Short mmCIF file of C-alpha atoms in Angstrom, two decimals:
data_model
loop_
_atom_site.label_atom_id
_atom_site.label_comp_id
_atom_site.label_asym_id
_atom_site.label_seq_id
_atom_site.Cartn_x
_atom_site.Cartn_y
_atom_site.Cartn_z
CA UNK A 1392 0.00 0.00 0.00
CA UNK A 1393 1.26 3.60 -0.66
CA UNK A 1394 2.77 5.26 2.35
CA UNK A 1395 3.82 8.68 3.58
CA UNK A 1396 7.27 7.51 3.32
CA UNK A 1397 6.02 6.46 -0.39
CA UNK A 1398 5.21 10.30 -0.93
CA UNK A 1399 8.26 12.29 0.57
CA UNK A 1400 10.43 10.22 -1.56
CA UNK A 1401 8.29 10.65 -4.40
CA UNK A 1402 8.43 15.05 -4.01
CA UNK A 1403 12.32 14.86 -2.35
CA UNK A 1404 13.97 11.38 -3.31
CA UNK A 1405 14.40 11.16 0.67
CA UNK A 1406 12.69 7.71 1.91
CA UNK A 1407 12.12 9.06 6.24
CA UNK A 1408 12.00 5.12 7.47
CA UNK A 1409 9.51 6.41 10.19
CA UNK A 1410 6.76 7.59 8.18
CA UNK A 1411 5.48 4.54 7.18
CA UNK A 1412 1.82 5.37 8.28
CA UNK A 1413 -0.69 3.81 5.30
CA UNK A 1414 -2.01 6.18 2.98
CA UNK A 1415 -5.46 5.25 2.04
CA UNK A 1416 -5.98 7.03 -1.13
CA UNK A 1417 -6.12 10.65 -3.08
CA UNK A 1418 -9.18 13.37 -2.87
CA UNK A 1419 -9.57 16.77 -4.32
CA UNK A 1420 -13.00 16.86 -2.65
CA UNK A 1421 -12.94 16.88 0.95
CA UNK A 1422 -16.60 15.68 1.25
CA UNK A 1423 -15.01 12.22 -0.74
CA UNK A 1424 -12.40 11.77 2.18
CA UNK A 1425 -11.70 8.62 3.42
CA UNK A 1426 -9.64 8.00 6.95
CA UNK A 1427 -6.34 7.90 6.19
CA UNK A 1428 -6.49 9.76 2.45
CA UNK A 1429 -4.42 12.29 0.87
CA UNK A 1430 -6.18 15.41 0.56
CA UNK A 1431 -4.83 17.38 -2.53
CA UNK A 1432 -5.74 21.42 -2.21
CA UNK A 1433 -6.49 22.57 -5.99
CA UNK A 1434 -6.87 26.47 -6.40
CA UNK A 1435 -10.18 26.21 -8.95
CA UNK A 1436 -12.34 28.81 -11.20
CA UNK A 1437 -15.06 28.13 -8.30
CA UNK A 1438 -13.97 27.03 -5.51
CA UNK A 1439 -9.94 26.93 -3.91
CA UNK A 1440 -9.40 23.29 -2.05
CA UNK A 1441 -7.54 25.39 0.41
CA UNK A 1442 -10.42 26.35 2.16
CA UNK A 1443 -11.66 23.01 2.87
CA UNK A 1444 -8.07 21.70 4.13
CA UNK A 1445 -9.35 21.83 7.80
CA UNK A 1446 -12.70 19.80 6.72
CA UNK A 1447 -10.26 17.11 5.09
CA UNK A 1448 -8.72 16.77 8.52
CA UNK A 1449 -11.95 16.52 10.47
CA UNK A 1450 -12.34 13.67 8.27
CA UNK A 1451 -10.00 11.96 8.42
CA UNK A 1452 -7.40 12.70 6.00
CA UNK A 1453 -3.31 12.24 7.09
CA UNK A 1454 -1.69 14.58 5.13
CA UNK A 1455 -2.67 17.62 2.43
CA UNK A 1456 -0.64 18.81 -0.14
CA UNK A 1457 -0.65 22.41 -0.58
CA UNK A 1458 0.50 25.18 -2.58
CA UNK A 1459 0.21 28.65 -0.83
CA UNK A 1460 0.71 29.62 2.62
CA UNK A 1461 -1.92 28.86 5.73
CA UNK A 1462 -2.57 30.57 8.95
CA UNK A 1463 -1.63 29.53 12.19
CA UNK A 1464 -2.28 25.94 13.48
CA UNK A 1465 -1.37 24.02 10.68
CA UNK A 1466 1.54 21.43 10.58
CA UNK A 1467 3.32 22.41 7.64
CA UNK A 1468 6.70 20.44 5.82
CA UNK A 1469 8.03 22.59 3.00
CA UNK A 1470 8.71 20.63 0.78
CA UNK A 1471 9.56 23.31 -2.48
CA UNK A 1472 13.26 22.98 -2.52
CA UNK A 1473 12.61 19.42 -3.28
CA UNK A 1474 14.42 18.24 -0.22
CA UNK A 1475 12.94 17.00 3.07
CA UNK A 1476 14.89 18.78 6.10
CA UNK A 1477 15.14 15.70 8.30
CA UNK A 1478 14.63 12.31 6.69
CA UNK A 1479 14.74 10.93 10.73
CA UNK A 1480 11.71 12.97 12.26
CA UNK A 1481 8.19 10.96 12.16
CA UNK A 1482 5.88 14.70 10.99
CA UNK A 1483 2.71 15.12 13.19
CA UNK A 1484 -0.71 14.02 11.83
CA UNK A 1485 -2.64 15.87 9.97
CA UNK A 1486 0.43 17.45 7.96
CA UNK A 1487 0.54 19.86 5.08
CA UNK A 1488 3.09 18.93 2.24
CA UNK A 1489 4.08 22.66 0.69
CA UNK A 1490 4.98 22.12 -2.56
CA UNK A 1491 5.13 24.12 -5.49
CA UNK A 1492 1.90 23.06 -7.44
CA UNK A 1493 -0.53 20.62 -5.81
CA UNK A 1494 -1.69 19.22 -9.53
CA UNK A 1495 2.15 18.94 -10.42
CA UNK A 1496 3.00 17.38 -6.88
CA UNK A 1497 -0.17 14.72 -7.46
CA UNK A 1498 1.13 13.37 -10.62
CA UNK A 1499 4.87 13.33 -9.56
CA UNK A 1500 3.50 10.84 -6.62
CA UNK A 1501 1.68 8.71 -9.36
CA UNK A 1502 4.42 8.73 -11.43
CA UNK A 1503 6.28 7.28 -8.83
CA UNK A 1504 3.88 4.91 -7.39
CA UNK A 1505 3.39 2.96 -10.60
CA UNK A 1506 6.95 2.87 -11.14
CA UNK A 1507 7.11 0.63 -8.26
CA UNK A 1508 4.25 -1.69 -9.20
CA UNK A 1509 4.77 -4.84 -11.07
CA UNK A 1510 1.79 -4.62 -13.01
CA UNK A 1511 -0.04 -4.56 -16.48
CA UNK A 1512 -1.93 -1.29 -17.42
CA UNK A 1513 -4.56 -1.40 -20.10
CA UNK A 1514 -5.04 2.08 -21.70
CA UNK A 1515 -8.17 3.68 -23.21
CA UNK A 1516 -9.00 6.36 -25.58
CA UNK A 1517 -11.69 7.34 -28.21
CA UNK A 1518 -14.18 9.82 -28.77
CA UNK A 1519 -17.39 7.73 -27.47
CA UNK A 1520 -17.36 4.34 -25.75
CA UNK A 1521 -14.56 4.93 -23.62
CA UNK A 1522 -16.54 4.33 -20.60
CA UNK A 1523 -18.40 1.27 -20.92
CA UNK A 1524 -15.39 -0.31 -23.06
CA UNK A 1525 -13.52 0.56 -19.77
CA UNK A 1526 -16.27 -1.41 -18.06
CA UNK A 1527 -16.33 -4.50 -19.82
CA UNK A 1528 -12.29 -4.83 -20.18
CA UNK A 1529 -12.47 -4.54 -16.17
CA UNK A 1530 -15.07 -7.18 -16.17
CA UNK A 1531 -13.41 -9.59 -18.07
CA UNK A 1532 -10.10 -9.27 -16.61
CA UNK A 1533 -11.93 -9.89 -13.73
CA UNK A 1534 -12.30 -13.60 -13.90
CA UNK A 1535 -8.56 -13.95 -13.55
CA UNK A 1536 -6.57 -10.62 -12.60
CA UNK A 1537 -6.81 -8.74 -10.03
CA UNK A 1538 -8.42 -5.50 -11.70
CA UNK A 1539 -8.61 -1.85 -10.57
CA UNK A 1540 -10.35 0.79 -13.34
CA UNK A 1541 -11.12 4.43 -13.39
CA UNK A 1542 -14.04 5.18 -11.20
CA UNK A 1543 -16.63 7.01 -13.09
CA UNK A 1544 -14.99 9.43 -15.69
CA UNK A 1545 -11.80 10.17 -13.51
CA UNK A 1546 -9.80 10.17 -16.68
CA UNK A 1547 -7.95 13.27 -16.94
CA UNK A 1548 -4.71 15.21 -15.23
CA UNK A 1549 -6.24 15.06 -12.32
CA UNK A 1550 -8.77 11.74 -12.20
CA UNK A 1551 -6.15 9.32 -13.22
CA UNK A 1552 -3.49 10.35 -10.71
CA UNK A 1553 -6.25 9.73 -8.15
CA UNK A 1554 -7.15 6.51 -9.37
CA UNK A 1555 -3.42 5.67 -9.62
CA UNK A 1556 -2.79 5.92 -6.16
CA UNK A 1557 -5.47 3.16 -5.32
CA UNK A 1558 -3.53 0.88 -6.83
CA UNK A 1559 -1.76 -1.83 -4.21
CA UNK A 1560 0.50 -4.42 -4.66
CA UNK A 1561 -1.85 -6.87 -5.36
CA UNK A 1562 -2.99 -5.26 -8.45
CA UNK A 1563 -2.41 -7.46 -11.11
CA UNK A 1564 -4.08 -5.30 -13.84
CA UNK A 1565 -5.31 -1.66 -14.14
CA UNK A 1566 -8.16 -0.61 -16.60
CA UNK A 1567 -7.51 3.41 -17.24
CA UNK A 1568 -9.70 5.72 -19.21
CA UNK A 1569 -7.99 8.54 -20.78
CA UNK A 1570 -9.92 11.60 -21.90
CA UNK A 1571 -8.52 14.39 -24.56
CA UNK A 1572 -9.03 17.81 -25.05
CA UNK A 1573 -5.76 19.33 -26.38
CA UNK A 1574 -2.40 17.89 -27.40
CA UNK A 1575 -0.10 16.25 -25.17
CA UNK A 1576 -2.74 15.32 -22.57
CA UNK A 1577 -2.78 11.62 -23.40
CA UNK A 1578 0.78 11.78 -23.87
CA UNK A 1579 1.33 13.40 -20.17
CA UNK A 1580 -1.43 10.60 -19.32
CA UNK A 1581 0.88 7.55 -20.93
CA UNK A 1582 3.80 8.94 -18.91
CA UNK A 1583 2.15 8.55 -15.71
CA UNK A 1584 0.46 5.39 -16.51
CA UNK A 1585 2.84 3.08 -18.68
CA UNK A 1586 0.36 1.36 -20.22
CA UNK A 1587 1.75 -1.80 -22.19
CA UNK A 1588 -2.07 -2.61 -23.97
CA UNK A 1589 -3.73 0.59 -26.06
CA UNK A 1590 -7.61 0.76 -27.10
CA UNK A 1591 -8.52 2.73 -29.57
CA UNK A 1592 -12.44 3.13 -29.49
CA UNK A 1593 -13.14 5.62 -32.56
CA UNK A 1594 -12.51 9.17 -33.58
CA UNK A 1595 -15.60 11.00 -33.78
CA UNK A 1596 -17.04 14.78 -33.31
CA UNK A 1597 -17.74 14.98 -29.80
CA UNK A 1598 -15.56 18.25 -28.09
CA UNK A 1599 -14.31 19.33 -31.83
CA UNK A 1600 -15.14 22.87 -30.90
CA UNK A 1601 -12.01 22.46 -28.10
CA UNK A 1602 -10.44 19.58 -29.83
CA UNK A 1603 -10.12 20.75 -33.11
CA UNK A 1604 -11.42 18.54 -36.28
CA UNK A 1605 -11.24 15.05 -36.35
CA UNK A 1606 -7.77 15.15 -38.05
CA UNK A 1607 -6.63 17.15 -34.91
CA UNK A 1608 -8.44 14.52 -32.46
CA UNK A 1609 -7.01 11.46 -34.09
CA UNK A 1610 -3.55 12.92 -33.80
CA UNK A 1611 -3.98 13.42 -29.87
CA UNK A 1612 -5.73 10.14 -29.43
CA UNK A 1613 -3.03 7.84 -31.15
CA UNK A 1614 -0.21 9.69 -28.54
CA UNK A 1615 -1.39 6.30 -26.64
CA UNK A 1616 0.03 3.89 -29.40
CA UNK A 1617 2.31 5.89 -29.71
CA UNK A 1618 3.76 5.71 -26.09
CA UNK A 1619 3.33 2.06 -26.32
CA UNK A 1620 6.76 -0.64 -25.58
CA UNK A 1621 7.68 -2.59 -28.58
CA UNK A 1622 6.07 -5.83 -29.14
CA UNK A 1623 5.24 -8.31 -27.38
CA UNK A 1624 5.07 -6.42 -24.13
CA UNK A 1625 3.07 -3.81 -26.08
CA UNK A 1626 -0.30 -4.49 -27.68
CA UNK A 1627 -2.48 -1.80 -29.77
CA UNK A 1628 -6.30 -2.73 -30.11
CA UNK A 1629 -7.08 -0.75 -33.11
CA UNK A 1630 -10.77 -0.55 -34.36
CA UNK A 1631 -10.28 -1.66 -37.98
CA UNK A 1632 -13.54 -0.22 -39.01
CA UNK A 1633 -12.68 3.11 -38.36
CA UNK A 1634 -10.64 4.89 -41.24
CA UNK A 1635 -9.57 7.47 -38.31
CA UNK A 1636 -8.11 4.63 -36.21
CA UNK A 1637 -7.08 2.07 -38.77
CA UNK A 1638 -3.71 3.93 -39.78
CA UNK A 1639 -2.42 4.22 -35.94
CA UNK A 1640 -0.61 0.90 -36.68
CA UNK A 1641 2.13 2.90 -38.43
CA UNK A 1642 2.19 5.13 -35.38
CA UNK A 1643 2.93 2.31 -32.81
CA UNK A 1644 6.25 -0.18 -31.95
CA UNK A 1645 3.44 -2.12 -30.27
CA UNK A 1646 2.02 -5.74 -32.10
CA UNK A 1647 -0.99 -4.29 -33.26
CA UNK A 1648 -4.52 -6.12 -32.97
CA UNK A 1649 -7.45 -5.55 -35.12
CA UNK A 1650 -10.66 -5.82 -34.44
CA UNK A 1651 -14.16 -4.64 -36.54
CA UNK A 1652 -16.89 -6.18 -38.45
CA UNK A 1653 -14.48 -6.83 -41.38
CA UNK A 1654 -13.33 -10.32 -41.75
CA UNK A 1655 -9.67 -8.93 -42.67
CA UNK A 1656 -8.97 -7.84 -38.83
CA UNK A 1657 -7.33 -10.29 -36.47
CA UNK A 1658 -11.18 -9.96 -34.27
CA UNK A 1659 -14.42 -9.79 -36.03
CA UNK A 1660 -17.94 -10.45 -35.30
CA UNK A 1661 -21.05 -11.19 -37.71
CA UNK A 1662 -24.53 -12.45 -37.50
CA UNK A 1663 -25.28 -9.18 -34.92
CA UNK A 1664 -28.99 -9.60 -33.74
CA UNK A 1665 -30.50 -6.43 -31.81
CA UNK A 1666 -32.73 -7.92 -29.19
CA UNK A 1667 -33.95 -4.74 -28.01
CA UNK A 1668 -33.71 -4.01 -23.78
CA UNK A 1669 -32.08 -7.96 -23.82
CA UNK A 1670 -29.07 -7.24 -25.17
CA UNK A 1671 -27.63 -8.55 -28.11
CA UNK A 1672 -26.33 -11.57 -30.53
CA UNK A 1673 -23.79 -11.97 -32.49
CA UNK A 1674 -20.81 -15.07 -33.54
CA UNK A 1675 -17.14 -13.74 -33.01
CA UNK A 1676 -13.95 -14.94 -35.25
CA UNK A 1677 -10.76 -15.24 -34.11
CA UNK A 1678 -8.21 -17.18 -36.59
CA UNK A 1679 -10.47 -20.63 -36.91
CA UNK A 1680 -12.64 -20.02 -34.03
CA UNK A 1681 -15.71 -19.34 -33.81
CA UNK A 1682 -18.04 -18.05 -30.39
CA UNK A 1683 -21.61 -17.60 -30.33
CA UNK A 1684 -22.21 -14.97 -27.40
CA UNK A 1685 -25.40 -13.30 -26.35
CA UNK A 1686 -24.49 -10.37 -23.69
CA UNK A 1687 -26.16 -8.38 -22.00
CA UNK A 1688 -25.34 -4.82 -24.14
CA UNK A 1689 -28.16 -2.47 -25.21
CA UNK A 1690 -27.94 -1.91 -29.22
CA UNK A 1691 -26.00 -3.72 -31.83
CA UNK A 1692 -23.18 -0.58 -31.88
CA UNK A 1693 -22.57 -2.78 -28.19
CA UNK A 1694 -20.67 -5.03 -30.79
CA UNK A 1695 -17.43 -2.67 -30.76
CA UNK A 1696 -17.60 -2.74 -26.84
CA UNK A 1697 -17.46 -6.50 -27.14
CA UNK A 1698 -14.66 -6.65 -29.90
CA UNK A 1699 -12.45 -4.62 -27.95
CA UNK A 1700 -13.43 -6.41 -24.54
CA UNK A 1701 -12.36 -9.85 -25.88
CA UNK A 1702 -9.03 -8.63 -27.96
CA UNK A 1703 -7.89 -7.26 -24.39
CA UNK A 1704 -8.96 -10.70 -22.56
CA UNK A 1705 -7.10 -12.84 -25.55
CA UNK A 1706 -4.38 -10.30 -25.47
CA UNK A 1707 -3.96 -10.91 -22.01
CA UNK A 1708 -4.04 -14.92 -22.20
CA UNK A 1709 -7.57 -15.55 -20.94
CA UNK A 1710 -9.66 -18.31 -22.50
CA UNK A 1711 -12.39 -17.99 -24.36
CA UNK A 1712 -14.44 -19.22 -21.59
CA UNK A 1713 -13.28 -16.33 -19.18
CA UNK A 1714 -13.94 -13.65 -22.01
CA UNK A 1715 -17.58 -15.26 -22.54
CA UNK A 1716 -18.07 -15.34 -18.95
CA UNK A 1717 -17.12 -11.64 -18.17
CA UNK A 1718 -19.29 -10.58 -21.40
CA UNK A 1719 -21.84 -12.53 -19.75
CA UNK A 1720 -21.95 -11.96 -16.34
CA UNK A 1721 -22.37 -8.77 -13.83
CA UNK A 1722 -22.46 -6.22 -16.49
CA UNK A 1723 -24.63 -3.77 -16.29
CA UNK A 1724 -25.66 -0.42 -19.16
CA UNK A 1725 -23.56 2.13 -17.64
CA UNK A 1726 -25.25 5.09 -18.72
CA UNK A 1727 -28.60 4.12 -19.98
CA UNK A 1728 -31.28 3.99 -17.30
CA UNK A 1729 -34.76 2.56 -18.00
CA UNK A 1730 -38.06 4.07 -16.10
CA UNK A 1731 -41.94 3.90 -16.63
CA UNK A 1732 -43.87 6.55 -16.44
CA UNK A 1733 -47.11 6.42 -14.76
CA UNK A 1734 -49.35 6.24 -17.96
CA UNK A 1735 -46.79 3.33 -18.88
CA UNK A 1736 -45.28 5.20 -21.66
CA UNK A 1737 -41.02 3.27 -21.11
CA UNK A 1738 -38.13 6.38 -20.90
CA UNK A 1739 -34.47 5.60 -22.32
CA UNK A 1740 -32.65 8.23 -19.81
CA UNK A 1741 -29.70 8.20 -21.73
CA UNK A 1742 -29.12 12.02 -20.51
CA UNK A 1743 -24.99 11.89 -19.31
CA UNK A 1744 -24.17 13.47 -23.02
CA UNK A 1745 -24.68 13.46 -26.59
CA UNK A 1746 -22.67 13.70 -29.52
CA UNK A 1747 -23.60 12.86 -33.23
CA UNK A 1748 -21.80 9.47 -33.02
CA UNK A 1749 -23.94 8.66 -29.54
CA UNK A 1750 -26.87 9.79 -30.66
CA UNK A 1751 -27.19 8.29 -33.71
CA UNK A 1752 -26.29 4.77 -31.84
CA UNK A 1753 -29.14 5.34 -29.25
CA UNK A 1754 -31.65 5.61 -32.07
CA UNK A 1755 -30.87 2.86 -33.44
CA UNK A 1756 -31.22 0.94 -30.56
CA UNK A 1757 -35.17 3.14 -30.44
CA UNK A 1758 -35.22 1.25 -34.09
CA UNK A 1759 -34.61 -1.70 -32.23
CA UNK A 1760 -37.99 -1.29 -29.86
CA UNK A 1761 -41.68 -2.41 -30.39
CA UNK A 1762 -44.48 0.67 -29.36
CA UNK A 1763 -44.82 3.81 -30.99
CA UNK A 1764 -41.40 5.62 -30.66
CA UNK A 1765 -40.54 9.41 -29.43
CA UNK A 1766 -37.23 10.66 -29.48
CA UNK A 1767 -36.43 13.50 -26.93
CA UNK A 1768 -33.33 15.47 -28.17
CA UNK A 1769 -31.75 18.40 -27.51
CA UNK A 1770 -28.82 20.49 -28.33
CA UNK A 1771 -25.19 18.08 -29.01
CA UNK A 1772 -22.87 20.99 -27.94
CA UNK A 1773 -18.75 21.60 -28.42
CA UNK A 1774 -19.10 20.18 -31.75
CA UNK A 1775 -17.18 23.58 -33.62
CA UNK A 1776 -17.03 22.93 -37.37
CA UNK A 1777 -19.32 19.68 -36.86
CA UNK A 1778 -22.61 21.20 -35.71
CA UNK A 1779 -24.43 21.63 -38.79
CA UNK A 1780 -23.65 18.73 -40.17
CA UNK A 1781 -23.93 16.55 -37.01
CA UNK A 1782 -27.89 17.93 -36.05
CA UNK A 1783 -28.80 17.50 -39.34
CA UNK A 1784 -27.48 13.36 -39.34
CA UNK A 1785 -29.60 12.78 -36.48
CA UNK A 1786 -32.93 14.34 -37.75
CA UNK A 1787 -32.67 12.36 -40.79
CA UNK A 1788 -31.91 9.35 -38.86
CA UNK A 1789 -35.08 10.34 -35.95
CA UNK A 1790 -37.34 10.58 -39.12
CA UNK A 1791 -36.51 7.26 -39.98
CA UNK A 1792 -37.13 5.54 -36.71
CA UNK A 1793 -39.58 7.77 -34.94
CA UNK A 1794 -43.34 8.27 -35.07
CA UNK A 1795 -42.28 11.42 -33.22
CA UNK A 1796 -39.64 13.78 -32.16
CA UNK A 1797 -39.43 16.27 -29.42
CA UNK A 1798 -36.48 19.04 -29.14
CA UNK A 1799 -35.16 21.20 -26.43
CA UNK A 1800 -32.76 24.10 -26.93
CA UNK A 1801 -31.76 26.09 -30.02
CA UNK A 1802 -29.50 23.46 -31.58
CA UNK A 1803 -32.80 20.89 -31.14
CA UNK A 1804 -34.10 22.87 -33.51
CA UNK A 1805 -31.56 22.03 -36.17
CA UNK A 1806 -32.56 18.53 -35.50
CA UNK A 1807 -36.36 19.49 -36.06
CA UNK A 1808 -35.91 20.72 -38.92
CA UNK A 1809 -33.94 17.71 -40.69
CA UNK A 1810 -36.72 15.63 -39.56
CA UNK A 1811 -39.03 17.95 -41.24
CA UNK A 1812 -37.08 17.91 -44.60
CA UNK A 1813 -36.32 14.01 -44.71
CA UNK A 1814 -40.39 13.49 -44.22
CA UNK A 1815 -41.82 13.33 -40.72
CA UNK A 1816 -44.88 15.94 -40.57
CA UNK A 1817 -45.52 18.55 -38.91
CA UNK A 1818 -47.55 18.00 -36.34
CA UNK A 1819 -45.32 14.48 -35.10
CA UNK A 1820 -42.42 17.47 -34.75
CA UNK A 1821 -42.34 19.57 -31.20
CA UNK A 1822 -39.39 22.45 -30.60
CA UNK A 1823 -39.02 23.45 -26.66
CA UNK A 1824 -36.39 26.07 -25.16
CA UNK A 1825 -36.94 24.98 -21.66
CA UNK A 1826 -36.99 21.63 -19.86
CA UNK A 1827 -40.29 22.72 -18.09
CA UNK A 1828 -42.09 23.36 -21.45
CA UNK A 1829 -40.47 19.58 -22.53
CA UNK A 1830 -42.00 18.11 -19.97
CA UNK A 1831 -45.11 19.51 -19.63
CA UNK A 1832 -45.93 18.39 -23.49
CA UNK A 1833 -44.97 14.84 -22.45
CA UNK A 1834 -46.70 14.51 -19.06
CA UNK A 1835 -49.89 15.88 -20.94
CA UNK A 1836 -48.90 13.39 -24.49
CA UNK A 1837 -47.13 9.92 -23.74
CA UNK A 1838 -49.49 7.33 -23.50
CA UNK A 1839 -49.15 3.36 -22.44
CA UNK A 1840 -47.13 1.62 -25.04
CA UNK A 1841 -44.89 4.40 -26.29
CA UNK A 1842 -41.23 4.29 -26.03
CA UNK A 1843 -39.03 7.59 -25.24
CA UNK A 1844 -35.47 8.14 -25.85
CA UNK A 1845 -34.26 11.45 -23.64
CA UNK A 1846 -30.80 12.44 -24.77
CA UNK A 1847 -28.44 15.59 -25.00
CA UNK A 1848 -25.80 17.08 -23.68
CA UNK A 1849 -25.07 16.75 -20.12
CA UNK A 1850 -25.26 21.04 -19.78
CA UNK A 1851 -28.64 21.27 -21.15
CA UNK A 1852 -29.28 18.85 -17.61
CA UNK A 1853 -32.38 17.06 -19.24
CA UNK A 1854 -31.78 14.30 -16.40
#
């Protein structure tokens, strides 16, 4: 388990022998502190973790790092000339670690930490599908390895740090998310987290407007092949379906593992049956196998989450039977949350985001559905150069499947109005700027039978 002594070292290259008190893991909330955590004080837009150092304490926490000064009653090491004073005095509990940046001084101590793990790290990047990919790889390395993974989206500078320093010595395998916004981040991410296995997901629209265009995200998404060890130690999962992802292979020193709908990758799956709110069928082929699965994973885009889930498990030497099994077995829809209503109408609350790629997917899965089917969409945000084009995809597409469609928010609109042009009437088309005004129209229309997708992005708060 990491230790205080673990920490100095990692900010002074000192090891103090007597501070070899536990520490239980990382927080940059106090309200998430555990007994014996590390609480890390963040100066933010909102809200400066500095003011909640003493709260941290009260709860538990063993040590803070921080980076300005505090008033009186506060044990404080200073700890910015990189050098710890006296390796041979035990500090008193609760102390504060001064350092020169808190952020900086977190990811130094992950850095570290994993350094001094024997352990295999599977990376993960993409523009949608990161999540419940993460899921599912976790899952099935679960039948053999010990497995830790990313708690909900903790996947940037500051999430995966935090989940790093859960890791123990009995880790056998870590699953790790890895979000993108701007060059270098998944490259500063790789650094910290040596992953020997990459997954590549897809390169799609979702946060061009900060991104850049999809040229510009593929480029920051493939720095994880790209920080890969040479092969064998090093594996890239590349989706071979995806003309974005397909050319990483000249990026990476890694052995590099197909896997699509396309009989020429190494991984590839056929027959793909929708079966609505029970999942999905489909046969896999792998060299002169083939596995007939049926797993629990709403909509046949699940497919991909399956592919990738399996080339990780046979990367990693489990048997088919393992794989199968952790497809199979205690995996729940991550984000997609079924409720009646109390005229029976059945809501999709797939609410945590939307982008043109996700949306899209969701409807089909609508397609999927029997009952008379309303889609409930609003604005896909951050898409820059992609908006246009992106709305207008996914009114086409909620013409095709839906007897009706509902928007919220000027962007909705967009979406509206391609349903309009590609055919639905009039009157089966609704445009709301408020979430009050959305839901008053369906509390007064959905009826028994009727089945109601809700998605957009996670701003517009639609949940």
């Amino acid at each position: 388990m990491l230790t205080l002594a673990d920490i100095l070292e990692a900010l002074t290259g000192t090891r103090p022998q007597a501070a070899s008190l536990i520490i239980s893991e990382a927080a940059v909330d106090s309200r998430q502190v555990i007994p014996g955590s590390l609480f890390v004080a963040l100066p933010g837009e909102r809200v400066d973790g500095h003011n909640f150092i003493s709260d941290a304490f009260k709860r538990g926490a063993h040590a803070a790092l921080v980076q300005q000064d505090l008033p009186g009653g506060f044990n404080v090491i200073d700890l910015r000339s990189g050098q710890l004073s006296d390796p041979f005095i035990l500090p008193a509990l609760p102390v504060c670690l001064r350092v020169n940046d808190s952020l900086q001084a977190l990811q130094n101590i992950a850095r570290f930490w994993r350094r001094r793990l024997d352990l295999r790290v599977i990376g993960i990047t993409g523009s949608v599908g990161k999540s419940t990919t993460k899921e599912l790889i976790a899952e099935v390395l679960g039948r053999r390895y010990r497995t830790l993974k990313n708690p909900g989206n903790l996947n940037n500078e500051i999430g995966l740090p935090l989940t790093m320093l859960r890791l123990s010595q009995a880790h056998e395998r870590a699953v790790l998310e890895m979000g993108f916004y701007v060059p270098g981040e998944i490259a500063l991410l790789c650094d910290l987290a040596q992953p020997q296995v990459g997954v590549v997901t897809n390169i799609g629209t979702v946060h061009a407007e900060r991104a850049g265009s999809q040229e510009d995200i593929a480029r920051g998404k493939s720095e994880l092949v790209q920080a890969l060890p040479a092969s064998p130690e090093g594996v890239a999962i590349l989706n071979f379906d995806d003309p974005w992802v397909r050319p990483m292979a000249r990026l990476t020193k890694a052995r590099v593992f197909y896997y699509g709908l396309d009989p020429q990758a190494e991984l590839w799956a056929d027959e793909i049956e929708g079966l609505g709110l029970d999942g999905i069928r489909f046969r896999l082929h792998y060299h002169h196998e083939v596995i007939h699965v049926h797993a629990p994973l709403i909509g046949q885009h699940s497919v991909h989450t399956a592919l990738r889930a399996s080339a990780v498990g046979l990367a990693e030497g489990l048997t088919w039977q393992e794989i199968v099994a952790g497809l199979q077995e205690g995996y729940t829809q991550l984000r997609l949350v079924t409720v009646h209503t109390q005229n029976g109408a059945l809501l999709l609350d797939d609410t945590y985001n939307a982008s043109p790629e996700s949306t899209l997917a969701a409807l089909n899965l609508l397609g999927e559905l029997d009952g008379r089917r309303v889609a409930v969409l609003g604005d896909m945000r951050e898409l820059g150069i992609y908006e246009a084009e992106g709305h207008e995809k996914v009114g086409i597409r909620a013409a095709q499947v839906c007897a009706e469609v509902v928007t919220l928010g000027n962007l909705g609109r967009q979406i509206a109005q391609a349903a309009l042009k590609a055919g639905l009437p009039s009157w089966a088309i609704h445009s709301y700027m408020t979430v009050d005004e959305t839901i008053n129209y369906l509390q007064s229309n959905l009826r028994s039978g009727d089945v109601v997708l809700v998605k957009g992005s996670h701003s517009l708060r639609m949940d």
